[in-house]
């Protein structure tokens, strides 16, 4: 058998049910790994280890009883397997700060739908993981919990906003977890930390219990950032993404946006009838040029599919050139409450005062959050001027979405870089604030995307690509991830560095 910390979630579940390993053994191994790694990467912000040990012992007792009654096959799919979850997703009894000083004492009263579904599937929660302030930004730092570091190089970012989750899974200290993605917040951290991350098509996984969509308050927030924000799985093994999506999907009776009766199509193993488009060096306005090593990773992935019999085609580099404008217009269209109101908890923000406090290392807010708030405030003064621009961008988005869905259809995917660079050094992304648009464009278009590790570069940092499909073709992008994992090795466990 593979070591516990190198096995997939459903592999571990099978080992528990067969009696090869106990839930307690598996849970304990991951908790010990968290205790070793967390002082270096600062990923877990609140643990529930004591409860996890109790649940693991109960699972092992339940298994013994199930064997006596010949009911092992009736045990749930993730029976006894540990997991972690992004702190923006509600867990009853645990803090739900979103990394905001104004929410320091907030404790969740309910489990989010995805949390409950995983628990009902037999999974055992180990804790919640770090996020940027209010989930904004593609670095992971806030004034409550501090900064999360990349397990492959602690001087680099783990990405955001699902940075704590990706760092922990990338370190091998959690087999899988749940994140959310509004502009690449699953795919960028997954890419930076060398793991798999899937952004589902829009309206598949209920957002209930993810800020700000809560039970009893969902109608008031209906439309907020919808359908750009989606919840999805991150894992160290590609094979876990498909069954995790099956567990997470479907209406919950609260989130009224979720599609009814949607089912994933079967995985694709024969690629001879498929078309693979590749865009190795996208050119987007305001976005950095893609590094040579990441362009080559996209080409290598596409060539492998060609060797498997797929038809290979190259897409024009400027197809998504207006991605930044399209994403911001889409956000503005779906935003019911300003970011500034949320950041200040309803109170005005004194920007001069807060910037001075920040310079003195006494700030209540992070620099990216303050910058976004200030930009939003200034933009309001030009709202009438921006209206025409936003409407034009939304028309482009509508046209582009239709063209991409028609082009990809049921038998094609697009392979391209996740980000222009490998995991950047801390504090440098603010110098290139629009580099998220390589992922953000697919939120605006509601297309599924899977981040896939493609080995390590000469510095030992993860390389990655994203595989994009037409709306509802999540099975295709996940299938592609499984193929690429077998060809390029998938996740590689990093060495612990202080």
CSV table of C-alpha atoms in Angstrom, one decimal, residues 7-497:
chain,number,residue,atom,x,y,z
A,7,UNK,CA,-3.1,8.2,-0.8
A,8,UNK,CA,-6.3,9.7,-2.2
A,9,UNK,CA,-9.4,10.2,-0.2
A,10,UNK,CA,-11.4,7.3,-1.8
A,11,UNK,CA,-8.4,5.0,-1.7
A,12,UNK,CA,-8.3,5.7,2.1
A,13,UNK,CA,-12.0,5.0,2.4
A,14,UNK,CA,-11.6,1.7,0.6
A,15,UNK,CA,-8.7,0.7,2.9
A,16,UNK,CA,-10.8,1.5,6.0
A,17,UNK,CA,-13.8,-0.5,4.8
A,18,UNK,CA,-11.5,-3.5,3.9
A,19,UNK,CA,-9.8,-3.4,7.3
A,20,UNK,CA,-6.4,-2.6,5.9
A,21,UNK,CA,-6.2,0.6,7.9
A,22,UNK,CA,-8.3,2.2,10.6
A,23,UNK,CA,-9.9,5.6,10.5
A,24,UNK,CA,-8.1,6.4,13.7
A,25,UNK,CA,-4.8,5.6,12.1
A,26,UNK,CA,-5.5,7.7,9.1
A,27,UNK,CA,-6.9,10.7,11.0
A,28,UNK,CA,-3.9,10.6,13.4
A,29,UNK,CA,-1.4,10.5,10.6
A,30,UNK,CA,-2.9,13.7,9.1
A,31,UNK,CA,-3.2,15.5,12.4
A,32,UNK,CA,0.5,14.7,13.1
A,33,UNK,CA,1.4,16.1,9.7
A,34,UNK,CA,-0.6,19.3,10.3
A,35,UNK,CA,1.3,19.7,13.6
A,36,UNK,CA,4.6,19.4,11.8
A,37,UNK,CA,3.7,21.6,8.8
A,38,UNK,CA,1.5,24.3,10.2
A,39,UNK,CA,4.2,26.2,12.1
A,40,UNK,CA,5.9,26.6,8.6
A,41,UNK,CA,2.9,27.3,6.3
A,42,UNK,CA,0.2,28.7,8.7
A,43,UNK,CA,-2.6,27.0,6.9
A,44,UNK,CA,-5.0,25.7,9.6
A,45,UNK,CA,-6.6,28.5,11.6
A,46,UNK,CA,-8.9,26.5,13.8
A,47,UNK,CA,-8.7,22.8,14.4
A,48,UNK,CA,-11.1,20.3,15.8
A,49,UNK,CA,-8.7,17.5,16.5
A,50,UNK,CA,-10.4,16.2,19.6
A,51,UNK,CA,-13.7,15.8,17.8
A,52,UNK,CA,-11.9,14.2,14.9
A,53,UNK,CA,-10.4,11.5,17.2
A,54,UNK,CA,-13.8,10.8,18.7
A,55,UNK,CA,-15.4,10.5,15.3
A,56,UNK,CA,-12.6,8.2,14.0
A,57,UNK,CA,-13.0,5.9,17.0
A,58,UNK,CA,-16.7,5.9,16.4
A,59,UNK,CA,-16.2,5.1,12.7
A,60,UNK,CA,-14.0,2.1,13.6
A,61,UNK,CA,-16.6,0.8,16.0
A,62,UNK,CA,-19.3,1.3,13.4
A,63,UNK,CA,-17.2,-0.7,10.9
A,64,UNK,CA,-16.8,-3.6,13.3
A,65,UNK,CA,-20.6,-3.7,13.7
A,66,UNK,CA,-21.2,-3.4,10.0
A,67,UNK,CA,-18.9,-6.4,9.4
A,68,UNK,CA,-20.8,-8.5,11.9
A,69,UNK,CA,-24.1,-7.6,10.1
A,70,UNK,CA,-22.6,-7.9,6.6
A,71,UNK,CA,-23.4,-4.2,6.0
A,72,UNK,CA,-20.0,-2.8,4.9
A,73,UNK,CA,-21.3,-2.0,1.5
A,74,UNK,CA,-23.9,0.3,3.1
A,75,UNK,CA,-21.2,2.5,4.6
A,76,UNK,CA,-21.0,6.0,3.1
A,77,UNK,CA,-18.4,6.8,0.4
A,78,UNK,CA,-15.9,8.8,2.5
A,79,UNK,CA,-16.3,6.7,5.6
A,80,UNK,CA,-13.7,7.7,8.2
A,81,UNK,CA,-11.6,9.9,5.8
A,82,UNK,CA,-10.3,13.3,7.1
A,83,UNK,CA,-10.7,16.6,5.3
A,84,UNK,CA,-10.4,20.3,5.8
A,85,UNK,CA,-12.4,23.3,4.6
A,86,UNK,CA,-11.9,27.0,3.7
A,87,UNK,CA,-12.8,29.3,6.6
A,88,UNK,CA,-15.3,31.2,4.4
A,89,UNK,CA,-17.5,28.0,4.4
A,90,UNK,CA,-19.6,27.7,7.6
A,91,UNK,CA,-18.9,24.9,10.1
A,92,UNK,CA,-21.2,24.8,13.0
A,93,UNK,CA,-19.4,25.8,16.2
A,94,UNK,CA,-16.2,27.1,14.5
A,95,UNK,CA,-15.2,30.6,13.8
A,96,UNK,CA,-16.2,32.3,10.6
A,97,UNK,CA,-14.1,35.4,10.5
A,98,UNK,CA,-13.3,35.6,6.7
A,99,UNK,CA,-10.1,37.1,8.0
A,100,UNK,CA,-11.9,40.4,8.9
A,101,UNK,CA,-11.2,42.1,12.2
A,102,UNK,CA,-14.9,43.0,12.4
A,103,UNK,CA,-15.8,39.3,12.4
A,104,UNK,CA,-13.2,38.2,14.9
A,105,UNK,CA,-15.8,36.8,17.3
A,106,UNK,CA,-18.3,35.4,14.7
A,107,UNK,CA,-19.0,31.7,15.2
A,108,UNK,CA,-21.1,29.7,12.6
A,109,UNK,CA,-24.5,28.5,13.8
A,110,UNK,CA,-25.0,26.0,11.0
A,111,UNK,CA,-23.0,23.8,8.7
A,112,UNK,CA,-22.9,25.0,5.1
A,113,UNK,CA,-24.6,22.6,2.6
A,114,UNK,CA,-21.2,21.3,1.4
A,115,UNK,CA,-20.0,20.8,4.9
A,116,UNK,CA,-23.0,18.8,5.8
A,117,UNK,CA,-22.9,16.7,2.6
A,118,UNK,CA,-19.3,15.7,3.3
A,119,UNK,CA,-20.0,14.8,6.9
A,120,UNK,CA,-23.1,12.8,5.7
A,121,UNK,CA,-20.7,11.1,3.3
A,122,UNK,CA,-18.7,9.9,6.3
A,123,UNK,CA,-15.8,12.4,6.1
A,124,UNK,CA,-14.2,13.7,9.3
A,125,UNK,CA,-13.4,17.4,9.6
A,126,UNK,CA,-9.9,18.3,10.9
A,127,UNK,CA,-10.2,22.1,10.8
A,128,UNK,CA,-10.7,25.3,8.8
A,129,UNK,CA,-8.0,26.9,6.7
A,130,UNK,CA,-6.8,30.5,6.1
A,131,UNK,CA,-8.1,33.0,3.6
A,132,UNK,CA,-7.3,36.6,2.5
A,133,UNK,CA,-9.3,39.4,4.1
A,134,UNK,CA,-12.9,38.8,3.0
A,135,UNK,CA,-11.7,36.3,0.5
A,136,UNK,CA,-10.4,39.1,-1.7
A,137,UNK,CA,-7.0,38.8,-3.4
A,138,UNK,CA,-4.8,36.0,-4.8
A,139,UNK,CA,-2.4,36.0,-1.8
A,140,UNK,CA,-3.5,34.6,1.5
A,141,UNK,CA,-3.0,37.0,4.4
A,142,UNK,CA,-5.2,38.8,6.9
A,143,UNK,CA,-4.9,40.8,10.2
A,144,UNK,CA,-6.3,38.0,12.3
A,145,UNK,CA,-4.4,34.9,11.3
A,146,UNK,CA,-1.5,36.2,9.4
A,147,UNK,CA,0.0,34.9,6.2
A,148,UNK,CA,0.0,31.5,4.7
A,149,UNK,CA,3.2,30.2,3.0
A,150,UNK,CA,3.7,27.9,0.1
A,151,UNK,CA,4.8,24.4,1.1
A,152,UNK,CA,7.3,24.2,-1.7
A,153,UNK,CA,9.0,27.5,-0.8
A,154,UNK,CA,7.7,29.4,2.3
A,155,UNK,CA,9.0,32.7,0.8
A,156,UNK,CA,6.3,32.4,-1.8
A,157,UNK,CA,2.6,32.7,-1.7
A,158,UNK,CA,0.2,29.8,-1.6
A,159,UNK,CA,-2.3,31.8,-3.7
A,160,UNK,CA,-5.7,33.0,-2.9
A,161,UNK,CA,-8.3,33.0,-1.9
A,162,UNK,CA,-8.3,29.3,-1.1
A,163,UNK,CA,-4.6,29.6,-0.1
A,164,UNK,CA,-4.7,27.9,3.3
A,165,UNK,CA,-6.5,24.8,1.9
A,166,UNK,CA,-4.2,24.5,-1.1
A,167,UNK,CA,-1.1,24.9,1.1
A,168,UNK,CA,-2.2,22.2,3.5
A,169,UNK,CA,-3.2,19.7,0.8
A,170,UNK,CA,0.0,20.5,-1.1
A,171,UNK,CA,2.0,19.7,2.0
A,172,UNK,CA,0.3,16.3,2.2
A,173,UNK,CA,-1.4,17.1,5.5
A,174,UNK,CA,-5.0,16.8,4.2
A,175,UNK,CA,-6.2,14.5,1.4
A,176,UNK,CA,-8.9,16.9,0.1
A,177,UNK,CA,-10.8,20.0,0.9
A,178,UNK,CA,-13.3,22.5,-0.3
A,179,UNK,CA,-12.7,26.0,-1.7
A,180,UNK,CA,-14.5,28.7,-3.5
A,181,UNK,CA,-13.6,30.4,-6.8
A,182,UNK,CA,-14.7,33.9,-8.0
A,183,UNK,CA,-11.7,34.7,-10.1
A,184,UNK,CA,-9.4,31.7,-9.9
A,185,UNK,CA,-9.5,31.2,-6.1
A,186,UNK,CA,-9.4,27.4,-6.4
A,187,UNK,CA,-7.3,27.1,-9.5
A,188,UNK,CA,-4.5,29.5,-8.7
A,189,UNK,CA,-3.8,28.2,-5.2
A,190,UNK,CA,-4.0,24.6,-6.6
A,191,UNK,CA,-1.5,25.5,-9.3
A,192,UNK,CA,0.9,27.3,-6.9
A,193,UNK,CA,0.8,24.4,-4.5
A,194,UNK,CA,1.0,21.5,-7.0
A,195,UNK,CA,-2.4,19.9,-6.4
A,196,UNK,CA,-5.7,19.4,-8.3
A,197,UNK,CA,-8.5,21.9,-8.1
A,198,UNK,CA,-11.8,22.0,-9.9
A,199,UNK,CA,-14.0,25.1,-10.5
A,200,UNK,CA,-17.4,23.7,-11.4
A,201,UNK,CA,-19.7,25.1,-14.0
A,202,UNK,CA,-22.0,27.7,-12.6
A,203,UNK,CA,-25.0,26.7,-10.5
A,204,UNK,CA,-24.0,23.1,-9.7
A,205,UNK,CA,-22.9,23.2,-6.1
A,206,UNK,CA,-25.1,25.1,-3.5
A,207,UNK,CA,-23.5,28.2,-2.0
A,208,UNK,CA,-25.6,28.0,1.1
A,209,UNK,CA,-23.4,28.6,4.1
A,210,UNK,CA,-20.6,30.3,2.2
A,211,UNK,CA,-20.4,34.0,3.0
A,212,UNK,CA,-22.8,35.8,2.5
A,213,UNK,CA,-25.4,33.1,1.6
A,214,UNK,CA,-26.7,31.8,4.9
A,215,UNK,CA,-29.8,29.8,5.9
A,216,UNK,CA,-32.7,32.2,6.6
A,217,UNK,CA,-31.0,35.0,4.8
A,218,UNK,CA,-30.4,33.6,1.3
A,219,UNK,CA,-33.1,35.5,-0.5
A,220,UNK,CA,-31.7,38.8,0.6
A,221,UNK,CA,-28.4,37.9,-0.9
A,222,UNK,CA,-29.7,36.2,-4.0
A,223,UNK,CA,-27.7,37.4,-7.0
A,224,UNK,CA,-24.7,38.6,-4.9
A,225,UNK,CA,-21.6,37.7,-7.0
A,226,UNK,CA,-23.8,35.0,-8.6
A,227,UNK,CA,-23.0,33.0,-10.6
A,228,UNK,CA,-19.3,34.0,-10.6
A,229,UNK,CA,-18.6,32.4,-7.2
A,230,UNK,CA,-18.7,28.6,-7.1
A,231,UNK,CA,-17.7,26.0,-4.5
A,232,UNK,CA,-15.5,23.1,-5.6
A,233,UNK,CA,-13.0,20.4,-4.5
A,234,UNK,CA,-9.2,20.5,-4.1
A,235,UNK,CA,-7.3,17.2,-3.8
A,236,UNK,CA,-3.9,15.7,-4.0
A,237,UNK,CA,-5.3,13.0,-6.4
A,238,UNK,CA,-7.2,13.7,-9.6
A,239,UNK,CA,-9.4,10.6,-9.2
A,240,UNK,CA,-11.0,12.2,-6.1
A,241,UNK,CA,-12.5,15.2,-8.0
A,242,UNK,CA,-15.2,13.3,-9.9
A,243,UNK,CA,-16.8,11.5,-6.9
A,244,UNK,CA,-16.4,14.6,-4.7
A,245,UNK,CA,-18.4,16.5,-7.3
A,246,UNK,CA,-21.1,13.8,-7.2
A,247,UNK,CA,-21.4,14.3,-3.4
A,248,UNK,CA,-21.4,18.1,-3.6
A,249,UNK,CA,-23.8,18.8,-6.4
A,250,UNK,CA,-27.5,19.2,-6.5
A,251,UNK,CA,-30.3,21.5,-5.1
A,252,UNK,CA,-30.5,22.0,-1.3
A,253,UNK,CA,-33.8,23.8,-1.2
A,254,UNK,CA,-32.2,27.0,-0.1
A,255,UNK,CA,-29.9,28.2,-2.9
A,256,UNK,CA,-32.5,28.7,-5.6
A,257,UNK,CA,-29.9,29.1,-8.4
A,258,UNK,CA,-28.9,25.5,-8.4
A,259,UNK,CA,-29.7,23.4,-11.5
A,260,UNK,CA,-32.1,20.5,-10.9
A,261,UNK,CA,-31.5,17.0,-12.2
A,262,UNK,CA,-27.9,17.8,-13.4
A,263,UNK,CA,-25.7,14.7,-13.5
A,264,UNK,CA,-22.1,14.3,-14.4
A,265,UNK,CA,-21.6,12.4,-17.6
A,266,UNK,CA,-19.3,9.3,-17.4
A,267,UNK,CA,-15.5,9.9,-17.4
A,268,UNK,CA,-13.8,9.9,-20.8
A,269,UNK,CA,-11.0,7.4,-21.3
A,270,UNK,CA,-10.8,7.3,-25.1
A,271,UNK,CA,-9.5,10.6,-26.4
A,272,UNK,CA,-9.4,9.6,-30.0
A,273,UNK,CA,-12.8,11.3,-30.7
A,274,UNK,CA,-12.0,14.4,-28.8
A,275,UNK,CA,-10.5,17.8,-29.8
A,276,UNK,CA,-7.9,19.5,-27.6
A,277,UNK,CA,-7.4,23.2,-28.2
A,278,UNK,CA,-4.3,24.8,-26.7
A,279,UNK,CA,-3.5,28.4,-26.0
A,280,UNK,CA,0.1,28.3,-24.7
A,281,UNK,CA,0.7,32.1,-24.5
A,282,UNK,CA,-2.6,34.0,-23.9
A,283,UNK,CA,-2.4,37.8,-24.6
A,284,UNK,CA,-4.8,39.7,-22.3
A,285,UNK,CA,-4.9,43.4,-21.8
A,286,UNK,CA,-3.3,44.4,-18.5
A,287,UNK,CA,-2.0,40.9,-17.8
A,288,UNK,CA,1.6,39.8,-17.7
A,289,UNK,CA,3.1,37.7,-20.5
A,290,UNK,CA,3.1,34.0,-19.7
A,291,UNK,CA,6.5,32.6,-18.8
A,292,UNK,CA,8.2,30.2,-21.2
A,293,UNK,CA,8.1,27.3,-18.8
A,294,UNK,CA,4.3,27.6,-18.3
A,295,UNK,CA,3.7,28.0,-22.0
A,296,UNK,CA,5.7,24.9,-22.6
A,297,UNK,CA,3.7,23.0,-19.9
A,298,UNK,CA,0.5,23.8,-21.8
A,299,UNK,CA,2.1,22.6,-25.1
A,300,UNK,CA,3.3,19.4,-23.4
A,301,UNK,CA,-0.1,18.6,-22.1
A,302,UNK,CA,-1.8,19.2,-25.4
A,303,UNK,CA,0.8,17.1,-27.2
A,304,UNK,CA,0.1,14.2,-24.9
A,305,UNK,CA,-3.5,14.2,-25.8
A,306,UNK,CA,-2.5,14.3,-29.5
A,307,UNK,CA,-0.4,11.2,-28.9
A,308,UNK,CA,-3.5,9.6,-27.4
A,309,UNK,CA,-5.4,10.2,-30.7
A,310,UNK,CA,-7.1,13.6,-29.9
A,311,UNK,CA,-7.2,16.3,-32.6
A,312,UNK,CA,-4.9,19.1,-31.6
A,313,UNK,CA,-5.7,22.7,-32.6
A,314,UNK,CA,-4.2,26.0,-31.4
A,315,UNK,CA,-6.5,28.8,-30.4
A,316,UNK,CA,-5.7,32.5,-31.1
A,317,UNK,CA,-3.8,34.1,-28.2
A,318,UNK,CA,-6.1,37.2,-28.1
A,319,UNK,CA,-9.4,35.4,-27.8
A,320,UNK,CA,-9.7,36.5,-24.2
A,321,UNK,CA,-7.9,39.9,-24.5
A,322,UNK,CA,-10.8,41.8,-22.8
A,323,UNK,CA,-10.9,39.4,-19.8
A,324,UNK,CA,-10.1,42.0,-17.2
A,325,UNK,CA,-12.9,44.4,-18.3
A,326,UNK,CA,-15.3,41.5,-18.7
A,327,UNK,CA,-14.7,40.1,-15.2
A,328,UNK,CA,-15.1,43.5,-13.5
A,329,UNK,CA,-18.3,44.3,-15.5
A,330,UNK,CA,-19.6,40.9,-14.5
A,331,UNK,CA,-18.8,41.5,-10.8
A,332,UNK,CA,-20.4,45.0,-11.0
A,333,UNK,CA,-23.6,43.5,-12.5
A,334,UNK,CA,-24.0,40.9,-9.7
A,335,UNK,CA,-23.0,43.0,-6.7
A,336,UNK,CA,-25.8,44.0,-4.4
A,337,UNK,CA,-23.6,45.4,-1.6
A,338,UNK,CA,-20.4,47.3,-2.0
A,339,UNK,CA,-17.1,45.7,-1.0
A,340,UNK,CA,-16.3,48.9,1.0
A,341,UNK,CA,-19.5,48.4,3.1
A,342,UNK,CA,-18.5,44.8,3.9
A,343,UNK,CA,-14.9,45.7,4.6
A,344,UNK,CA,-15.8,48.5,7.0
A,345,UNK,CA,-18.7,46.6,8.5
A,346,UNK,CA,-21.1,49.3,7.5
A,347,UNK,CA,-18.9,52.2,8.8
A,348,UNK,CA,-17.0,54.7,6.6
A,349,UNK,CA,-13.3,53.9,6.1
A,350,UNK,CA,-10.8,56.7,6.7
A,351,UNK,CA,-8.2,55.8,4.0
A,352,UNK,CA,-5.5,58.2,5.1
A,353,UNK,CA,-5.7,57.0,8.7
A,354,UNK,CA,-5.8,53.3,7.7
A,355,UNK,CA,-2.8,53.7,5.3
A,356,UNK,CA,-0.8,55.4,8.1
A,357,UNK,CA,-1.7,52.6,10.5
A,358,UNK,CA,-0.7,50.1,7.8
A,359,UNK,CA,2.7,51.8,7.5
A,360,UNK,CA,3.2,51.5,11.2
A,361,UNK,CA,2.2,47.8,11.1
A,362,UNK,CA,-0.9,48.5,13.2
A,363,UNK,CA,-3.5,48.3,10.4
A,364,UNK,CA,-6.9,46.7,10.7
A,365,UNK,CA,-7.0,45.9,7.0
A,366,UNK,CA,-4.6,44.4,4.4
A,367,UNK,CA,-3.2,46.6,1.6
A,368,UNK,CA,-5.0,44.7,-1.2
A,369,UNK,CA,-8.4,45.1,0.6
A,370,UNK,CA,-7.8,48.8,1.2
A,371,UNK,CA,-6.7,49.3,-2.4
A,372,UNK,CA,-9.8,47.5,-3.7
A,373,UNK,CA,-12.1,49.6,-1.5
A,374,UNK,CA,-10.5,52.8,-2.6
A,375,UNK,CA,-10.7,51.8,-6.3
A,376,UNK,CA,-14.4,51.0,-5.8
A,377,UNK,CA,-15.0,54.3,-4.0
A,378,UNK,CA,-13.4,56.3,-6.8
A,379,UNK,CA,-15.2,54.3,-9.5
A,380,UNK,CA,-18.6,55.3,-8.0
A,381,UNK,CA,-17.8,58.9,-8.9
A,382,UNK,CA,-17.6,57.9,-12.5
A,383,UNK,CA,-20.4,55.4,-12.4
A,384,UNK,CA,-22.3,57.0,-15.3
A,385,UNK,CA,-19.2,57.0,-17.5
A,386,UNK,CA,-18.5,53.4,-16.6
A,387,UNK,CA,-22.0,52.2,-17.4
A,388,UNK,CA,-21.6,52.2,-21.1
A,389,UNK,CA,-18.2,50.5,-20.8
A,390,UNK,CA,-19.6,47.8,-18.5
A,391,UNK,CA,-22.6,47.2,-20.8
A,392,UNK,CA,-20.2,46.8,-23.8
A,393,UNK,CA,-18.1,44.3,-21.8
A,394,UNK,CA,-21.2,42.3,-20.8
A,395,UNK,CA,-22.2,42.1,-24.4
A,396,UNK,CA,-18.7,40.8,-25.2
A,397,UNK,CA,-19.0,38.3,-22.4
A,398,UNK,CA,-22.4,37.0,-23.7
A,399,UNK,CA,-21.0,36.6,-27.2
A,400,UNK,CA,-17.8,35.0,-26.0
A,401,UNK,CA,-19.7,32.6,-23.8
A,402,UNK,CA,-21.8,31.5,-26.7
A,403,UNK,CA,-18.8,31.1,-29.0
A,404,UNK,CA,-16.8,29.0,-26.4
A,405,UNK,CA,-19.8,26.8,-25.7
A,406,UNK,CA,-20.3,26.2,-29.4
A,407,UNK,CA,-16.6,25.7,-30.1
A,408,UNK,CA,-16.0,23.2,-27.2
A,409,UNK,CA,-19.3,21.5,-27.2
A,410,UNK,CA,-19.4,18.0,-25.8
A,411,UNK,CA,-16.1,16.7,-27.3
A,412,UNK,CA,-13.5,19.4,-26.8
A,413,UNK,CA,-11.4,21.1,-24.1
A,414,UNK,CA,-9.1,24.0,-24.0
A,415,UNK,CA,-5.6,23.8,-22.3
A,416,UNK,CA,-3.9,27.0,-21.2
A,417,UNK,CA,-1.8,28.3,-18.3
A,418,UNK,CA,-3.4,29.0,-14.9
A,419,UNK,CA,-1.3,32.0,-14.2
A,420,UNK,CA,1.5,33.9,-16.0
A,421,UNK,CA,4.1,32.7,-13.5
A,422,UNK,CA,4.8,30.0,-10.9
A,423,UNK,CA,4.0,30.9,-7.3
A,424,UNK,CA,5.2,34.5,-6.8
A,425,UNK,CA,7.2,35.8,-3.9
A,426,UNK,CA,5.2,37.2,-1.1
A,427,UNK,CA,3.8,40.8,-1.6
A,428,UNK,CA,4.7,40.8,-5.3
A,429,UNK,CA,1.3,40.1,-6.9
A,430,UNK,CA,0.1,43.6,-6.0
A,431,UNK,CA,2.6,44.8,-8.7
A,432,UNK,CA,0.6,42.7,-11.3
A,433,UNK,CA,-2.9,43.0,-9.9
A,434,UNK,CA,-4.8,41.8,-13.0
A,435,UNK,CA,-2.8,38.5,-13.6
A,436,UNK,CA,-5.8,36.6,-12.1
A,437,UNK,CA,-7.7,37.3,-15.3
A,438,UNK,CA,-6.3,34.1,-16.9
A,439,UNK,CA,-8.6,32.3,-14.5
A,440,UNK,CA,-11.2,35.0,-13.8
A,441,UNK,CA,-12.5,35.0,-17.4
A,442,UNK,CA,-13.9,31.5,-17.0
A,443,UNK,CA,-15.9,32.6,-13.9
A,444,UNK,CA,-17.5,35.3,-16.0
A,445,UNK,CA,-18.3,32.8,-18.7
A,446,UNK,CA,-19.5,30.1,-16.2
A,447,UNK,CA,-17.3,27.5,-17.7
A,448,UNK,CA,-15.7,24.6,-15.8
A,449,UNK,CA,-12.0,24.5,-15.2
A,450,UNK,CA,-9.6,22.1,-13.6
A,451,UNK,CA,-6.1,23.0,-12.4
A,452,UNK,CA,-3.6,20.2,-13.1
A,453,UNK,CA,0.0,19.9,-11.8
A,454,UNK,CA,2.6,19.4,-14.5
A,455,UNK,CA,5.7,18.6,-12.5
A,456,UNK,CA,8.3,20.9,-10.9
A,457,UNK,CA,10.6,23.5,-12.5
A,458,UNK,CA,14.3,23.9,-11.9
A,459,UNK,CA,13.6,25.7,-8.7
A,460,UNK,CA,11.4,22.9,-7.4
A,461,UNK,CA,8.2,24.9,-7.8
A,462,UNK,CA,5.0,23.5,-9.2
A,463,UNK,CA,4.1,24.0,-12.9
A,464,UNK,CA,0.5,23.7,-13.9
A,465,UNK,CA,-2.2,24.1,-16.6
A,466,UNK,CA,-5.9,24.5,-16.5
A,467,UNK,CA,-8.3,22.5,-18.6
A,468,UNK,CA,-11.5,24.3,-19.6
A,469,UNK,CA,-14.7,22.8,-21.0
A,470,UNK,CA,-18.1,23.9,-22.2
A,471,UNK,CA,-20.8,24.6,-19.7
A,472,UNK,CA,-21.8,21.4,-17.9
A,473,UNK,CA,-18.9,19.4,-19.3
A,474,UNK,CA,-17.2,19.1,-16.0
A,475,UNK,CA,-16.6,15.4,-16.6
A,476,UNK,CA,-14.3,16.2,-19.5
A,477,UNK,CA,-12.0,18.6,-17.7
A,478,UNK,CA,-11.8,16.2,-14.7
A,479,UNK,CA,-11.1,13.3,-17.1
A,480,UNK,CA,-8.3,15.3,-18.7
A,481,UNK,CA,-6.8,15.9,-15.3
A,482,UNK,CA,-6.7,12.2,-14.6
A,483,UNK,CA,-5.0,11.5,-17.9
A,484,UNK,CA,-2.4,14.2,-17.3
A,485,UNK,CA,-1.8,12.9,-13.8
A,486,UNK,CA,-0.8,9.5,-15.1
A,487,UNK,CA,1.5,11.1,-17.7
A,488,UNK,CA,3.2,13.8,-15.7
A,489,UNK,CA,3.1,12.5,-12.2
A,490,UNK,CA,0.5,14.7,-10.6
A,491,UNK,CA,1.1,16.0,-7.0
A,492,UNK,CA,4.6,15.6,-5.6
A,493,UNK,CA,5.1,15.8,-1.9
A,494,UNK,CA,7.4,18.7,-0.9
A,495,UNK,CA,10.2,18.5,1.6
A,496,UNK,CA,9.7,20.4,4.8
A,497,UNK,CA,11.5,23.8,4.7
